[in-house]
Every structure is written in structure tokens, then in C-alpha cells.
Amino acid sequence: MSASLSFRFHLAGYAIACWQWLIRCVSLMVRKMSPEKVRAFPIDRQLFLVREVAAKLCSLHGETATSFWRAKASELLDLVVGSGRDRTAASDEVRRFFLAVQREMSAGTVAETMPVLSA
């Protein structure tokens, strides 16, 4: 009986030691992370956002499309700058986003909202 009891205490001690080691490792990782080292996912690779803006731009024309794009570009620029990037790098990222939107529009993968006519 004492052998199994000893084994239980040994196993519990081992589990506690592993848990403490894991906590130390995580706390070291958290201390080494800083806002300068954390990178947000680039907006030009956020496929849902690219497709959403492309679909909206396909449905707009003229000055309405231009004003929509300017407002969206300004919003995205503020978002990227707010995530810690400098204004020049943020501007480049918004340009890459616009190119991704243009590629999406020219590829024709944007779902057109055409009514289906039946005979």
C-alpha cells in the first residue's frame, strides 16, 4: 500500500513540476513579446475584405465609387497606422490592398448581382 501511495505522491510532484515549468516558459515568451515585434496580418491578404470591397466597387460607378474608395482607403490607413506601422509603410500596405481589389475585380470572381430571369 505504501508503494502505491509513494507513487501517487511522486506522480503528483512530477505534474506540479511540469506545470511550474510550463508557466515559466509562457511568462518568458510573454515578456519577450513587444508591440514592435507583433505584426498584423496584411490587409491585402484578407481575402474576405478584398472581395467585399471589390463587390462594392463593382456595384458603384463614377463619383460614388471614388468617394467610397477614398473613405475606405482612409479607414484602412488609420487602421494600419493604429496597429503600429509608420505612415509610409501603412500607405504602401493600402496600395497593395487596392491592387488586390483590382486583381479581384479583373479576375471576374466578384459575384455580380444580376437578377435571374426565367422563361
PDB file of C-alpha atoms in Angstrom:
ATOM      1  CA  MET A   1       0.000   0.000   0.000  1.00  0.00           C
ATOM      2  CA  SER A   2       2.770   2.404   0.842  1.00  0.00           C
ATOM      3  CA  ALA A   3       4.434   1.770  -2.563  1.00  0.00           C
ATOM      4  CA  SER A   4       1.317   2.874  -4.464  1.00  0.00           C
ATOM      5  CA  LEU A   5       0.897   5.838  -2.132  1.00  0.00           C
ATOM      6  CA  SER A   6       4.520   6.795  -2.718  1.00  0.00           C
ATOM      7  CA  PHE A   7       3.993   6.518  -6.484  1.00  0.00           C
ATOM      8  CA  ARG A   8       0.951   8.827  -6.301  1.00  0.00           C
ATOM      9  CA  PHE A   9       2.899  11.480  -4.423  1.00  0.00           C
ATOM     10  CA  HIS A  10       5.780  11.127  -6.861  1.00  0.00           C
ATOM     11  CA  LEU A  11       3.444  11.476  -9.843  1.00  0.00           C
ATOM     12  CA  ALA A  12       1.713  14.497  -8.305  1.00  0.00           C
ATOM     13  CA  GLY A  13       5.089  16.121  -7.634  1.00  0.00           C
ATOM     14  CA  TYR A  14       6.143  15.488 -11.217  1.00  0.00           C
ATOM     15  CA  ALA A  15       2.903  17.006 -12.530  1.00  0.00           C
ATOM     16  CA  ILE A  16       3.375  20.102 -10.354  1.00  0.00           C
ATOM     17  CA  ALA A  17       6.982  20.488 -11.540  1.00  0.00           C
ATOM     18  CA  CYS A  18       5.855  20.236 -15.191  1.00  0.00           C
ATOM     19  CA  TRP A  19       3.105  22.781 -14.595  1.00  0.00           C
ATOM     20  CA  GLN A  20       5.531  25.247 -12.991  1.00  0.00           C
ATOM     21  CA  TRP A  21       7.991  24.775 -15.861  1.00  0.00           C
ATOM     22  CA  LEU A  22       5.232  25.460 -18.392  1.00  0.00           C
ATOM     23  CA  ILE A  23       4.192  28.639 -16.559  1.00  0.00           C
ATOM     24  CA  ARG A  24       7.810  29.860 -16.544  1.00  0.00           C
ATOM     25  CA  CYS A  25       8.162  29.211 -20.287  1.00  0.00           C
ATOM     26  CA  VAL A  26       4.960  31.063 -21.122  1.00  0.00           C
ATOM     27  CA  SER A  27       5.853  34.013 -18.910  1.00  0.00           C
ATOM     28  CA  LEU A  28       9.275  34.282 -20.603  1.00  0.00           C
ATOM     29  CA  MET A  29       7.609  34.282 -24.029  1.00  0.00           C
ATOM     30  CA  VAL A  30       5.148  36.952 -22.972  1.00  0.00           C
ATOM     31  CA  ARG A  31       7.916  39.162 -21.577  1.00  0.00           C
ATOM     32  CA  LYS A  32       9.896  38.922 -24.821  1.00  0.00           C
ATOM     33  CA  MET A  33       6.916  39.992 -26.938  1.00  0.00           C
ATOM     34  CA  SER A  34       6.502  43.697 -27.523  1.00  0.00           C
ATOM     35  CA  PRO A  35       4.167  45.725 -29.752  1.00  0.00           C
ATOM     36  CA  GLU A  36       7.064  46.403 -32.139  1.00  0.00           C
ATOM     37  CA  LYS A  37       7.547  42.663 -32.706  1.00  0.00           C
ATOM     38  CA  VAL A  38       3.885  41.778 -33.232  1.00  0.00           C
ATOM     39  CA  ARG A  39       2.794  42.003 -36.873  1.00  0.00           C
ATOM     40  CA  ALA A  40      -0.781  42.184 -38.003  1.00  0.00           C
ATOM     41  CA  PHE A  41      -1.939  40.083 -40.931  1.00  0.00           C
ATOM     42  CA  PRO A  42      -1.528  42.266 -44.064  1.00  0.00           C
ATOM     43  CA  ILE A  43      -4.819  43.726 -45.271  1.00  0.00           C
ATOM     44  CA  ASP A  44      -4.113  42.818 -48.898  1.00  0.00           C
ATOM     45  CA  ARG A  45      -4.196  39.130 -47.910  1.00  0.00           C
ATOM     46  CA  GLN A  46      -7.501  39.338 -46.068  1.00  0.00           C
ATOM     47  CA  LEU A  47      -9.480  37.717 -48.852  1.00  0.00           C
ATOM     48  CA  PHE A  48     -12.895  38.376 -47.340  1.00  0.00           C
ATOM     49  CA  LEU A  49     -12.172  42.118 -47.049  1.00  0.00           C
ATOM     50  CA  VAL A  50     -10.692  42.274 -50.562  1.00  0.00           C
ATOM     51  CA  ARG A  51     -13.747  40.548 -52.039  1.00  0.00           C
ATOM     52  CA  GLU A  52     -16.155  42.683 -50.029  1.00  0.00           C
ATOM     53  CA  VAL A  53     -14.587  45.946 -51.245  1.00  0.00           C
ATOM     54  CA  ALA A  54     -14.328  44.621 -54.829  1.00  0.00           C
ATOM     55  CA  ALA A  55     -18.008  43.684 -54.843  1.00  0.00           C
ATOM     56  CA  LYS A  56     -18.983  47.098 -53.500  1.00  0.00           C
ATOM     57  CA  LEU A  57     -16.824  48.895 -56.064  1.00  0.00           C
ATOM     58  CA  CYS A  58     -18.316  46.795 -58.883  1.00  0.00           C
ATOM     59  CA  SER A  59     -21.775  47.949 -57.895  1.00  0.00           C
ATOM     60  CA  LEU A  60     -20.809  51.652 -57.759  1.00  0.00           C
ATOM     61  CA  HIS A  61     -19.875  53.983 -60.606  1.00  0.00           C
ATOM     62  CA  GLY A  62     -18.345  57.418 -61.083  1.00  0.00           C
ATOM     63  CA  GLU A  63     -18.017  59.816 -58.178  1.00  0.00           C
ATOM     64  CA  THR A  64     -19.839  57.445 -55.821  1.00  0.00           C
ATOM     65  CA  ALA A  65     -17.197  54.749 -56.400  1.00  0.00           C
ATOM     66  CA  THR A  66     -14.398  57.293 -55.999  1.00  0.00           C
ATOM     67  CA  SER A  67     -15.748  58.651 -52.732  1.00  0.00           C
ATOM     68  CA  PHE A  68     -16.333  55.108 -51.428  1.00  0.00           C
ATOM     69  CA  TRP A  69     -12.750  54.147 -52.225  1.00  0.00           C
ATOM     70  CA  ARG A  70     -11.313  57.294 -50.630  1.00  0.00           C
ATOM     71  CA  ALA A  71     -13.300  56.701 -47.459  1.00  0.00           C
ATOM     72  CA  LYS A  72     -12.287  53.012 -47.346  1.00  0.00           C
ATOM     73  CA  ALA A  73      -8.610  53.840 -48.026  1.00  0.00           C
ATOM     74  CA  SER A  74      -8.612  56.438 -45.257  1.00  0.00           C
ATOM     75  CA  GLU A  75     -10.262  53.967 -42.863  1.00  0.00           C
ATOM     76  CA  LEU A  76      -7.717  51.256 -43.719  1.00  0.00           C
ATOM     77  CA  LEU A  77      -4.794  53.672 -43.412  1.00  0.00           C
ATOM     78  CA  ASP A  78      -5.947  54.674 -39.927  1.00  0.00           C
ATOM     79  CA  LEU A  79      -6.378  51.008 -39.020  1.00  0.00           C
ATOM     80  CA  VAL A  80      -2.867  50.054 -40.164  1.00  0.00           C
ATOM     81  CA  VAL A  81      -1.255  53.097 -38.522  1.00  0.00           C
ATOM     82  CA  GLY A  82      -3.173  52.271 -35.345  1.00  0.00           C
ATOM     83  CA  SER A  83      -1.679  48.782 -35.365  1.00  0.00           C
ATOM     84  CA  GLY A  84       1.784  50.276 -35.002  1.00  0.00           C
ATOM     85  CA  ARG A  85       3.081  50.723 -38.546  1.00  0.00           C
ATOM     86  CA  ASP A  86       4.598  54.018 -39.648  1.00  0.00           C
ATOM     87  CA  ARG A  87       2.599  56.117 -42.108  1.00  0.00           C
ATOM     88  CA  THR A  88       4.781  55.295 -45.139  1.00  0.00           C
ATOM     89  CA  ALA A  89       4.586  51.528 -44.599  1.00  0.00           C
ATOM     90  CA  ALA A  90       0.845  51.822 -43.929  1.00  0.00           C
ATOM     91  CA  SER A  91       0.409  53.759 -47.160  1.00  0.00           C
ATOM     92  CA  ASP A  92       2.241  51.026 -49.083  1.00  0.00           C
ATOM     93  CA  GLU A  93       0.014  48.401 -47.495  1.00  0.00           C
ATOM     94  CA  VAL A  94      -3.140  50.270 -48.551  1.00  0.00           C
ATOM     95  CA  ARG A  95      -1.733  50.486 -52.108  1.00  0.00           C
ATOM     96  CA  ARG A  96      -1.164  46.730 -52.116  1.00  0.00           C
ATOM     97  CA  PHE A  97      -4.721  46.295 -50.869  1.00  0.00           C
ATOM     98  CA  PHE A  98      -6.026  48.424 -53.756  1.00  0.00           C
ATOM     99  CA  LEU A  99      -4.028  46.298 -56.229  1.00  0.00           C
ATOM    100  CA  ALA A 100      -5.521  43.146 -54.689  1.00  0.00           C
ATOM    101  CA  VAL A 101      -9.006  44.640 -55.088  1.00  0.00           C
ATOM    102  CA  GLN A 102      -8.256  45.494 -58.727  1.00  0.00           C
ATOM    103  CA  ARG A 103      -6.984  41.939 -59.369  1.00  0.00           C
ATOM    104  CA  GLU A 104     -10.138  40.565 -57.798  1.00  0.00           C
ATOM    105  CA  MET A 105     -12.313  42.793 -59.973  1.00  0.00           C
ATOM    106  CA  SER A 106     -10.421  41.972 -63.181  1.00  0.00           C
ATOM    107  CA  ALA A 107     -10.445  38.238 -62.454  1.00  0.00           C
ATOM    108  CA  GLY A 108     -14.217  38.372 -62.587  1.00  0.00           C
ATOM    109  CA  THR A 109     -14.610  36.364 -59.411  1.00  0.00           C
ATOM    110  CA  VAL A 110     -16.764  39.065 -57.864  1.00  0.00           C
ATOM    111  CA  ALA A 111     -20.306  37.780 -57.786  1.00  0.00           C
ATOM    112  CA  GLU A 112     -22.483  40.036 -59.840  1.00  0.00           C
ATOM    113  CA  THR A 113     -25.910  40.795 -58.503  1.00  0.00           C
ATOM    114  CA  MET A 114     -27.825  40.087 -61.697  1.00  0.00           C
ATOM    115  CA  PRO A 115     -31.440  39.010 -61.492  1.00  0.00           C
ATOM    116  CA  VAL A 116     -32.128  35.535 -62.810  1.00  0.00           C
ATOM    117  CA  LEU A 117     -34.793  35.647 -65.468  1.00  0.00           C
ATOM    118  CA  SER A 118     -36.961  32.655 -66.115  1.00  0.00           C
ATOM    119  CA  ALA A 119     -38.807  31.926 -69.331  1.00  0.00           C
TER     120      ALA A 119
END
